[in-house]
Amino acid sequence: RHHLQFVYTVLTKPDGFSGPVFSAVGLYDDRRISHYSNEEKTWKRDCSDAEIWRYTEEPRDSRDWFINQVNTLANCTSSRCD
C-alpha cells in the first residue's frame, strides 16, 4: 500500500504586486516526485521511477482551483463567507 499526496502553498502579495505565488509538491510515500511553481507553469517530475508514474498523474487545473479557494477564504469572516 502506498501514499500519494499533494501539498499546495499560496503566498499572497500586497496590493500593487502581481498575483499570488503558487507552488505545489507531489509526494509518494513521503518522497518528492513532482513539483509545480508559478515560474515553470507546468508540473515537473523529480522522479523517473516508471512504476510510480504507471498509476500516478499530476492534478489537473489544481493551481486555478486552489487560488480560487484561497481568494474565497480571504473574504471570510468568523460569521460568514462570501
PDB file of N, CA and C in Angstrom:
ATOM      1  N   ARG A   1       0.843  -1.177   0.000  1.00  0.00           N
ATOM      2  CA  ARG A   1       0.000   0.000   0.000  1.00  0.00           C
ATOM      3  C   ARG A   1       0.890   1.242   0.000  1.00  0.00           C
ATOM      4  N   HIS A   2       0.512   2.225  -0.814  1.00  0.00           N
ATOM      5  CA  HIS A   2       1.313   3.438  -0.966  1.00  0.00           C
ATOM      6  C   HIS A   2       0.487   4.668  -0.619  1.00  0.00           C
ATOM      7  N   HIS A   3       1.189   5.765  -0.394  1.00  0.00           N
ATOM      8  CA  HIS A   3       0.545   7.018  -0.011  1.00  0.00           C
ATOM      9  C   HIS A   3       0.957   8.116  -0.994  1.00  0.00           C
ATOM     10  N   LEU A   4      -0.035   8.746  -1.634  1.00  0.00           N
ATOM     11  CA  LEU A   4       0.204   9.846  -2.566  1.00  0.00           C
ATOM     12  C   LEU A   4      -0.482  11.089  -2.023  1.00  0.00           C
ATOM     13  N   GLN A   5       0.245  12.187  -1.963  1.00  0.00           N
ATOM     14  CA  GLN A   5      -0.380  13.436  -1.533  1.00  0.00           C
ATOM     15  C   GLN A   5       0.244  14.601  -2.281  1.00  0.00           C
ATOM     16  N   PHE A   6      -0.514  15.688  -2.361  1.00  0.00           N
ATOM     17  CA  PHE A   6      -0.041  16.917  -2.974  1.00  0.00           C
ATOM     18  C   PHE A   6      -0.155  18.021  -1.942  1.00  0.00           C
ATOM     19  N   VAL A   7       0.914  18.775  -1.775  1.00  0.00           N
ATOM     20  CA  VAL A   7       0.956  19.873  -0.815  1.00  0.00           C
ATOM     21  C   VAL A   7       0.976  21.173  -1.614  1.00  0.00           C
ATOM     22  N   TYR A   8      -0.007  22.037  -1.346  1.00  0.00           N
ATOM     23  CA  TYR A   8      -0.143  23.299  -2.063  1.00  0.00           C
ATOM     24  C   TYR A   8       0.202  24.464  -1.144  1.00  0.00           C
ATOM     25  N   THR A   9       0.861  25.476  -1.705  1.00  0.00           N
ATOM     26  CA  THR A   9       1.192  26.682  -0.954  1.00  0.00           C
ATOM     27  C   THR A   9       0.890  27.894  -1.827  1.00  0.00           C
ATOM     28  N   VAL A  10       0.186  28.861  -1.247  1.00  0.00           N
ATOM     29  CA  VAL A  10      -0.061  30.129  -1.925  1.00  0.00           C
ATOM     30  C   VAL A  10       0.362  31.244  -0.985  1.00  0.00           C
ATOM     31  N   LEU A  11       1.175  32.144  -1.486  1.00  0.00           N
ATOM     32  CA  LEU A  11       1.560  33.334  -0.738  1.00  0.00           C
ATOM     33  C   LEU A  11       0.938  34.527  -1.439  1.00  0.00           C
ATOM     34  N   THR A  12       0.118  35.272  -0.733  1.00  0.00           N
ATOM     35  CA  THR A  12      -0.487  36.454  -1.335  1.00  0.00           C
ATOM     36  C   THR A  12       0.465  37.627  -1.180  1.00  0.00           C
ATOM     37  N   LYS A  13       0.376  38.548  -2.127  1.00  0.00           N
ATOM     38  CA  LYS A  13       1.245  39.722  -2.126  1.00  0.00           C
ATOM     39  C   LYS A  13       0.410  40.958  -1.820  1.00  0.00           C
ATOM     40  N   PRO A  14       1.027  42.003  -1.288  1.00  0.00           N
ATOM     41  CA  PRO A  14       0.298  43.253  -1.046  1.00  0.00           C
ATOM     42  C   PRO A  14      -0.208  43.838  -2.365  1.00  0.00           C
ATOM     43  N   ASP A  15      -1.211  44.714  -2.263  1.00  0.00           N
ATOM     44  CA  ASP A  15      -1.736  45.383  -3.457  1.00  0.00           C
ATOM     45  C   ASP A  15      -0.597  46.053  -4.220  1.00  0.00           C
ATOM     46  N   GLY A  16      -0.713  46.054  -5.525  1.00  0.00           N
ATOM     47  CA  GLY A  16       0.306  46.661  -6.361  1.00  0.00           C
ATOM     48  C   GLY A  16       1.314  45.667  -6.910  1.00  0.00           C
ATOM     49  N   PHE A  17       1.326  44.447  -6.377  1.00  0.00           N
ATOM     50  CA  PHE A  17       2.214  43.409  -6.879  1.00  0.00           C
ATOM     51  C   PHE A  17       1.384  42.419  -7.678  1.00  0.00           C
ATOM     52  N   SER A  18       1.995  41.787  -8.663  1.00  0.00           N
ATOM     53  CA  SER A  18       1.250  40.826  -9.476  1.00  0.00           C
ATOM     54  C   SER A  18       0.843  39.627  -8.639  1.00  0.00           C
ATOM     55  N   GLY A  19      -0.296  39.035  -8.973  1.00  0.00           N
ATOM     56  CA  GLY A  19      -0.951  37.913  -8.314  1.00  0.00           C
ATOM     57  C   GLY A  19      -0.196  37.098  -7.283  1.00  0.00           C
ATOM     58  N   PRO A  20      -0.867  36.111  -6.732  1.00  0.00           N
ATOM     59  CA  PRO A  20      -0.268  35.273  -5.694  1.00  0.00           C
ATOM     60  C   PRO A  20       0.830  34.363  -6.247  1.00  0.00           C
ATOM     61  N   VAL A  21       1.714  33.951  -5.371  1.00  0.00           N
ATOM     62  CA  VAL A  21       2.761  32.991  -5.713  1.00  0.00           C
ATOM     63  C   VAL A  21       2.236  31.610  -5.342  1.00  0.00           C
ATOM     64  N   PHE A  22       2.219  30.710  -6.301  1.00  0.00           N
ATOM     65  CA  PHE A  22       1.667  29.375  -6.096  1.00  0.00           C
ATOM     66  C   PHE A  22       2.759  28.341  -6.309  1.00  0.00           C
ATOM     67  N   SER A  23       2.789  27.344  -5.427  1.00  0.00           N
ATOM     68  CA  SER A  23       3.673  26.200  -5.641  1.00  0.00           C
ATOM     69  C   SER A  23       2.993  24.950  -5.104  1.00  0.00           C
ATOM     70  N   ALA A  24       3.395  23.824  -5.626  1.00  0.00           N
ATOM     71  CA  ALA A  24       2.841  22.544  -5.181  1.00  0.00           C
ATOM     72  C   ALA A  24       3.933  21.487  -5.280  1.00  0.00           C
ATOM     73  N   VAL A  25       3.817  20.492  -4.429  1.00  0.00           N
ATOM     74  CA  VAL A  25       4.769  19.384  -4.417  1.00  0.00           C
ATOM     75  C   VAL A  25       3.978  18.087  -4.361  1.00  0.00           C
ATOM     76  N   GLY A  26       4.333  17.134  -5.213  1.00  0.00           N
ATOM     77  CA  GLY A  26       3.739  15.802  -5.168  1.00  0.00           C
ATOM     78  C   GLY A  26       4.634  14.881  -4.355  1.00  0.00           C
ATOM     79  N   LEU A  27       4.047  14.175  -3.409  1.00  0.00           N
ATOM     80  CA  LEU A  27       4.794  13.251  -2.551  1.00  0.00           C
ATOM     81  C   LEU A  27       4.237  11.847  -2.702  1.00  0.00           C
ATOM     82  N   TYR A  28       5.105  10.881  -2.845  1.00  0.00           N
ATOM     83  CA  TYR A  28       4.735   9.474  -2.941  1.00  0.00           C
ATOM     84  C   TYR A  28       5.501   8.749  -1.846  1.00  0.00           C
ATOM     85  N   ASP A  29       4.777   8.211  -0.883  1.00  0.00           N
ATOM     86  CA  ASP A  29       5.412   7.583   0.288  1.00  0.00           C
ATOM     87  C   ASP A  29       6.434   8.536   0.919  1.00  0.00           C
ATOM     88  N   ASP A  30       6.030   9.799   1.081  1.00  0.00           N
ATOM     89  CA  ASP A  30       6.852  10.851   1.705  1.00  0.00           C
ATOM     90  C   ASP A  30       8.106  11.214   0.915  1.00  0.00           C
ATOM     91  N   ARG A  31       8.159  10.840  -0.348  1.00  0.00           N
ATOM     92  CA  ARG A  31       9.288  11.178  -1.216  1.00  0.00           C
ATOM     93  C   ARG A  31       8.798  12.125  -2.313  1.00  0.00           C
ATOM     94  N   ARG A  32       9.490  13.233  -2.504  1.00  0.00           N
ATOM     95  CA  ARG A  32       9.090  14.203  -3.524  1.00  0.00           C
ATOM     96  C   ARG A  32       9.240  13.585  -4.907  1.00  0.00           C
ATOM     97  N   ILE A  33       8.136  13.596  -5.671  1.00  0.00           N
ATOM     98  CA  ILE A  33       8.171  13.029  -7.019  1.00  0.00           C
ATOM     99  C   ILE A  33       7.887  14.060  -8.103  1.00  0.00           C
ATOM    100  N   SER A  34       7.286  15.203  -7.728  1.00  0.00           N
ATOM    101  CA  SER A  34       6.989  16.228  -8.721  1.00  0.00           C
ATOM    102  C   SER A  34       6.805  17.573  -8.028  1.00  0.00           C
ATOM    103  N   HIS A  35       6.860  18.643  -8.834  1.00  0.00           N
ATOM    104  CA  HIS A  35       6.636  19.975  -8.285  1.00  0.00           C
ATOM    105  C   HIS A  35       6.072  20.893  -9.367  1.00  0.00           C
ATOM    106  N   TYR A  36       5.454  21.977  -8.910  1.00  0.00           N
ATOM    107  CA  TYR A  36       4.859  22.982  -9.791  1.00  0.00           C
ATOM    108  C   TYR A  36       5.128  24.342  -9.163  1.00  0.00           C
ATOM    109  N   SER A  37       5.417  25.341 -10.000  1.00  0.00           N
ATOM    110  CA  SER A  37       5.586  26.698  -9.481  1.00  0.00           C
ATOM    111  C   SER A  37       5.119  27.702 -10.526  1.00  0.00           C
ATOM    112  N   ASN A  38       4.877  28.931 -10.078  1.00  0.00           N
ATOM    113  CA  ASN A  38       4.473  29.999 -10.993  1.00  0.00           C
ATOM    114  C   ASN A  38       5.472  30.171 -12.130  1.00  0.00           C
ATOM    115  N   GLU A  39       6.751  30.062 -11.822  1.00  0.00           N
ATOM    116  CA  GLU A  39       7.770  30.290 -12.835  1.00  0.00           C
ATOM    117  C   GLU A  39       7.726  29.237 -13.947  1.00  0.00           C
ATOM    118  N   GLU A  40       7.512  27.987 -13.581  1.00  0.00           N
ATOM    119  CA  GLU A  40       7.547  26.907 -14.576  1.00  0.00           C
ATOM    120  C   GLU A  40       6.207  26.699 -15.276  1.00  0.00           C
ATOM    121  N   LYS A  41       5.119  26.970 -14.573  1.00  0.00           N
ATOM    122  CA  LYS A  41       3.753  26.867 -15.105  1.00  0.00           C
ATOM    123  C   LYS A  41       3.398  25.481 -15.644  1.00  0.00           C
ATOM    124  N   THR A  42       4.124  24.489 -15.227  1.00  0.00           N
ATOM    125  CA  THR A  42       3.804  23.112 -15.588  1.00  0.00           C
ATOM    126  C   THR A  42       4.384  22.192 -14.525  1.00  0.00           C
ATOM    127  N   TRP A  43       3.797  21.017 -14.386  1.00  0.00           N
ATOM    128  CA  TRP A  43       4.327  20.045 -13.437  1.00  0.00           C
ATOM    129  C   TRP A  43       5.647  19.494 -13.962  1.00  0.00           C
ATOM    130  N   LYS A  44       6.636  19.394 -13.088  1.00  0.00           N
ATOM    131  CA  LYS A  44       7.936  18.807 -13.415  1.00  0.00           C
ATOM    132  C   LYS A  44       8.120  17.557 -12.569  1.00  0.00           C
ATOM    133  N   ARG A  45       8.539  16.493 -13.199  1.00  0.00           N
ATOM    134  CA  ARG A  45       8.771  15.242 -12.470  1.00  0.00           C
ATOM    135  C   ARG A  45      10.173  15.229 -11.877  1.00  0.00           C
ATOM    136  N   ASP A  46      10.256  14.889 -10.600  1.00  0.00           N
ATOM    137  CA  ASP A  46      11.536  14.799  -9.896  1.00  0.00           C
ATOM    138  C   ASP A  46      11.977  13.353  -9.727  1.00  0.00           C
ATOM    139  N   CYS A  47      11.183  12.440 -10.225  1.00  0.00           N
ATOM    140  CA  CYS A  47      11.448  11.012 -10.045  1.00  0.00           C
ATOM    141  C   CYS A  47      11.210  10.318 -11.381  1.00  0.00           C
ATOM    142  N   SER A  48      12.110   9.455 -11.779  1.00  0.00           N
ATOM    143  CA  SER A  48      11.961   8.766 -13.065  1.00  0.00           C
ATOM    144  C   SER A  48      11.507   7.319 -12.908  1.00  0.00           C
ATOM    145  N   ASP A  49      11.083   6.943 -11.727  1.00  0.00           N
ATOM    146  CA  ASP A  49      10.635   5.574 -11.449  1.00  0.00           C
ATOM    147  C   ASP A  49       9.345   5.281 -12.228  1.00  0.00           C
ATOM    148  N   ALA A  50       9.443   4.469 -13.264  1.00  0.00           N
ATOM    149  CA  ALA A  50       8.295   4.165 -14.129  1.00  0.00           C
ATOM    150  C   ALA A  50       7.149   3.524 -13.356  1.00  0.00           C
ATOM    151  N   GLU A  51       7.446   2.756 -12.331  1.00  0.00           N
ATOM    152  CA  GLU A  51       6.399   2.098 -11.537  1.00  0.00           C
ATOM    153  C   GLU A  51       5.498   3.129 -10.856  1.00  0.00           C
ATOM    154  N   ILE A  52       6.088   4.199 -10.348  1.00  0.00           N
ATOM    155  CA  ILE A  52       5.292   5.254  -9.706  1.00  0.00           C
ATOM    156  C   ILE A  52       4.383   5.919 -10.725  1.00  0.00           C
ATOM    157  N   TRP A  53       4.900   6.254 -11.894  1.00  0.00           N
ATOM    158  CA  TRP A  53       4.129   7.011 -12.883  1.00  0.00           C
ATOM    159  C   TRP A  53       3.115   6.158 -13.637  1.00  0.00           C
ATOM    160  N   ARG A  54       3.187   4.851 -13.496  1.00  0.00           N
ATOM    161  CA  ARG A  54       2.209   3.986 -14.158  1.00  0.00           C
ATOM    162  C   ARG A  54       0.795   4.290 -13.657  1.00  0.00           C
ATOM    163  N   TYR A  55       0.647   4.611 -12.378  1.00  0.00           N
ATOM    164  CA  TYR A  55      -0.671   4.822 -11.771  1.00  0.00           C
ATOM    165  C   TYR A  55      -0.856   6.230 -11.212  1.00  0.00           C
ATOM    166  N   THR A  56       0.082   7.118 -11.448  1.00  0.00           N
ATOM    167  CA  THR A  56       0.047   8.445 -10.835  1.00  0.00           C
ATOM    168  C   THR A  56      -0.021   9.527 -11.897  1.00  0.00           C
ATOM    169  N   GLU A  57      -0.881  10.516 -11.669  1.00  0.00           N
ATOM    170  CA  GLU A  57      -0.956  11.681 -12.543  1.00  0.00           C
ATOM    171  C   GLU A  57      -0.906  12.936 -11.684  1.00  0.00           C
ATOM    172  N   GLU A  58      -0.391  14.019 -12.262  1.00  0.00           N
ATOM    173  CA  GLU A  58      -0.445  15.291 -11.571  1.00  0.00           C
ATOM    174  C   GLU A  58      -1.883  15.807 -11.622  1.00  0.00           C
ATOM    175  N   PRO A  59      -2.282  16.552 -10.603  1.00  0.00           N
ATOM    176  CA  PRO A  59      -3.641  17.113 -10.620  1.00  0.00           C
ATOM    177  C   PRO A  59      -3.810  18.076 -11.794  1.00  0.00           C
ATOM    178  N   ARG A  60      -4.972  18.051 -12.394  1.00  0.00           N
ATOM    179  CA  ARG A  60      -5.257  18.970 -13.497  1.00  0.00           C
ATOM    180  C   ARG A  60      -5.945  20.210 -12.942  1.00  0.00           C
ATOM    181  N   ASP A  61      -5.598  21.362 -13.469  1.00  0.00           N
ATOM    182  CA  ASP A  61      -6.209  22.637 -13.079  1.00  0.00           C
ATOM    183  C   ASP A  61      -6.113  22.905 -11.586  1.00  0.00           C
ATOM    184  N   SER A  62      -5.156  22.310 -10.901  1.00  0.00           N
ATOM    185  CA  SER A  62      -5.067  22.472  -9.456  1.00  0.00           C
ATOM    186  C   SER A  62      -4.693  23.894  -9.060  1.00  0.00           C
ATOM    187  N   ARG A  63      -3.871  24.569  -9.849  1.00  0.00           N
ATOM    188  CA  ARG A  63      -3.446  25.921  -9.498  1.00  0.00           C
ATOM    189  C   ARG A  63      -4.641  26.857  -9.423  1.00  0.00           C
ATOM    190  N   ASP A  64      -5.439  26.926 -10.491  1.00  0.00           N
ATOM    191  CA  ASP A  64      -6.580  27.839 -10.513  1.00  0.00           C
ATOM    192  C   ASP A  64      -7.598  27.492  -9.436  1.00  0.00           C
ATOM    193  N   TRP A  65      -7.865  26.208  -9.240  1.00  0.00           N
ATOM    194  CA  TRP A  65      -8.806  25.791  -8.204  1.00  0.00           C
ATOM    195  C   TRP A  65      -8.310  26.227  -6.828  1.00  0.00           C
ATOM    196  N   PHE A  66      -7.043  25.993  -6.541  1.00  0.00           N
ATOM    197  CA  PHE A  66      -6.508  26.298  -5.217  1.00  0.00           C
ATOM    198  C   PHE A  66      -6.492  27.805  -4.962  1.00  0.00           C
ATOM    199  N   ILE A  67      -6.073  28.592  -5.941  1.00  0.00           N
ATOM    200  CA  ILE A  67      -6.061  30.048  -5.775  1.00  0.00           C
ATOM    201  C   ILE A  67      -7.476  30.566  -5.579  1.00  0.00           C
ATOM    202  N   ASN A  68      -8.450  30.002  -6.279  1.00  0.00           N
ATOM    203  CA  ASN A  68      -9.845  30.394  -6.081  1.00  0.00           C
ATOM    204  C   ASN A  68     -10.284  30.104  -4.646  1.00  0.00           C
ATOM    205  N   GLN A  69      -9.887  28.959  -4.100  1.00  0.00           N
ATOM    206  CA  GLN A  69     -10.236  28.626  -2.717  1.00  0.00           C
ATOM    207  C   GLN A  69      -9.608  29.617  -1.740  1.00  0.00           C
ATOM    208  N   VAL A  70      -8.359  29.987  -1.972  1.00  0.00           N
ATOM    209  CA  VAL A  70      -7.691  30.966  -1.102  1.00  0.00           C
ATOM    210  C   VAL A  70      -8.399  32.311  -1.171  1.00  0.00           C
ATOM    211  N   ASN A  71      -8.762  32.747  -2.374  1.00  0.00           N
ATOM    212  CA  ASN A  71      -9.478  34.013  -2.520  1.00  0.00           C
ATOM    213  C   ASN A  71     -10.827  33.968  -1.823  1.00  0.00           C
ATOM    214  N   THR A  72     -11.527  32.844  -1.917  1.00  0.00           N
ATOM    215  CA  THR A  72     -12.810  32.687  -1.227  1.00  0.00           C
ATOM    216  C   THR A  72     -12.621  32.786   0.276  1.00  0.00           C
ATOM    217  N   LEU A  73     -11.634  32.084   0.800  1.00  0.00           N
ATOM    218  CA  LEU A  73     -11.382  32.122   2.239  1.00  0.00           C
ATOM    219  C   LEU A  73     -10.922  33.498   2.702  1.00  0.00           C
ATOM    220  N   ALA A  74     -10.238  34.235   1.850  1.00  0.00           N
ATOM    221  CA  ALA A  74      -9.782  35.576   2.221  1.00  0.00           C
ATOM    222  C   ALA A  74     -10.954  36.517   2.437  1.00  0.00           C
ATOM    223  N   ASN A  75     -12.107  36.204   1.844  1.00  0.00           N
ATOM    224  CA  ASN A  75     -13.303  37.024   2.002  1.00  0.00           C
ATOM    225  C   ASN A  75     -14.160  36.571   3.174  1.00  0.00           C
ATOM    226  N   CYS A  76     -13.694  35.595   3.947  1.00  0.00           N
ATOM    227  CA  CYS A  76     -14.455  35.060   5.080  1.00  0.00           C
ATOM    228  C   CYS A  76     -14.239  35.891   6.338  1.00  0.00           C
ATOM    229  N   THR A  77     -15.282  35.929   7.144  1.00  0.00           N
ATOM    230  CA  THR A  77     -15.173  36.460   8.500  1.00  0.00           C
ATOM    231  C   THR A  77     -15.563  35.329   9.428  1.00  0.00           C
ATOM    232  N   SER A  78     -15.511  35.560  10.719  1.00  0.00           N
ATOM    233  CA  SER A  78     -15.864  34.485  11.646  1.00  0.00           C
ATOM    234  C   SER A  78     -17.338  34.117  11.561  1.00  0.00           C
ATOM    235  N   SER A  79     -18.167  35.007  11.030  1.00  0.00           N
ATOM    236  CA  SER A  79     -19.600  34.713  10.987  1.00  0.00           C
ATOM    237  C   SER A  79     -20.107  34.261   9.625  1.00  0.00           C
ATOM    238  N   ARG A  80     -19.389  34.595   8.543  1.00  0.00           N
ATOM    239  CA  ARG A  80     -19.880  34.181   7.219  1.00  0.00           C
ATOM    240  C   ARG A  80     -18.785  34.241   6.171  1.00  0.00           C
ATOM    241  N   CYS A  81     -18.993  33.526   5.091  1.00  0.00           N
ATOM    242  CA  CYS A  81     -18.089  33.572   3.940  1.00  0.00           C
ATOM    243  C   CYS A  81     -18.887  34.007   2.726  1.00  0.00           C
ATOM    244  N   ASP A  82     -18.326  34.901   1.944  1.00  0.00           N
ATOM    245  CA  ASP A  82     -18.988  35.353   0.705  1.00  0.00           C
ATOM    246  C   ASP A  82     -18.490  34.558  -0.471  1.00  0.00           C
TER     247      ASP A  82
END
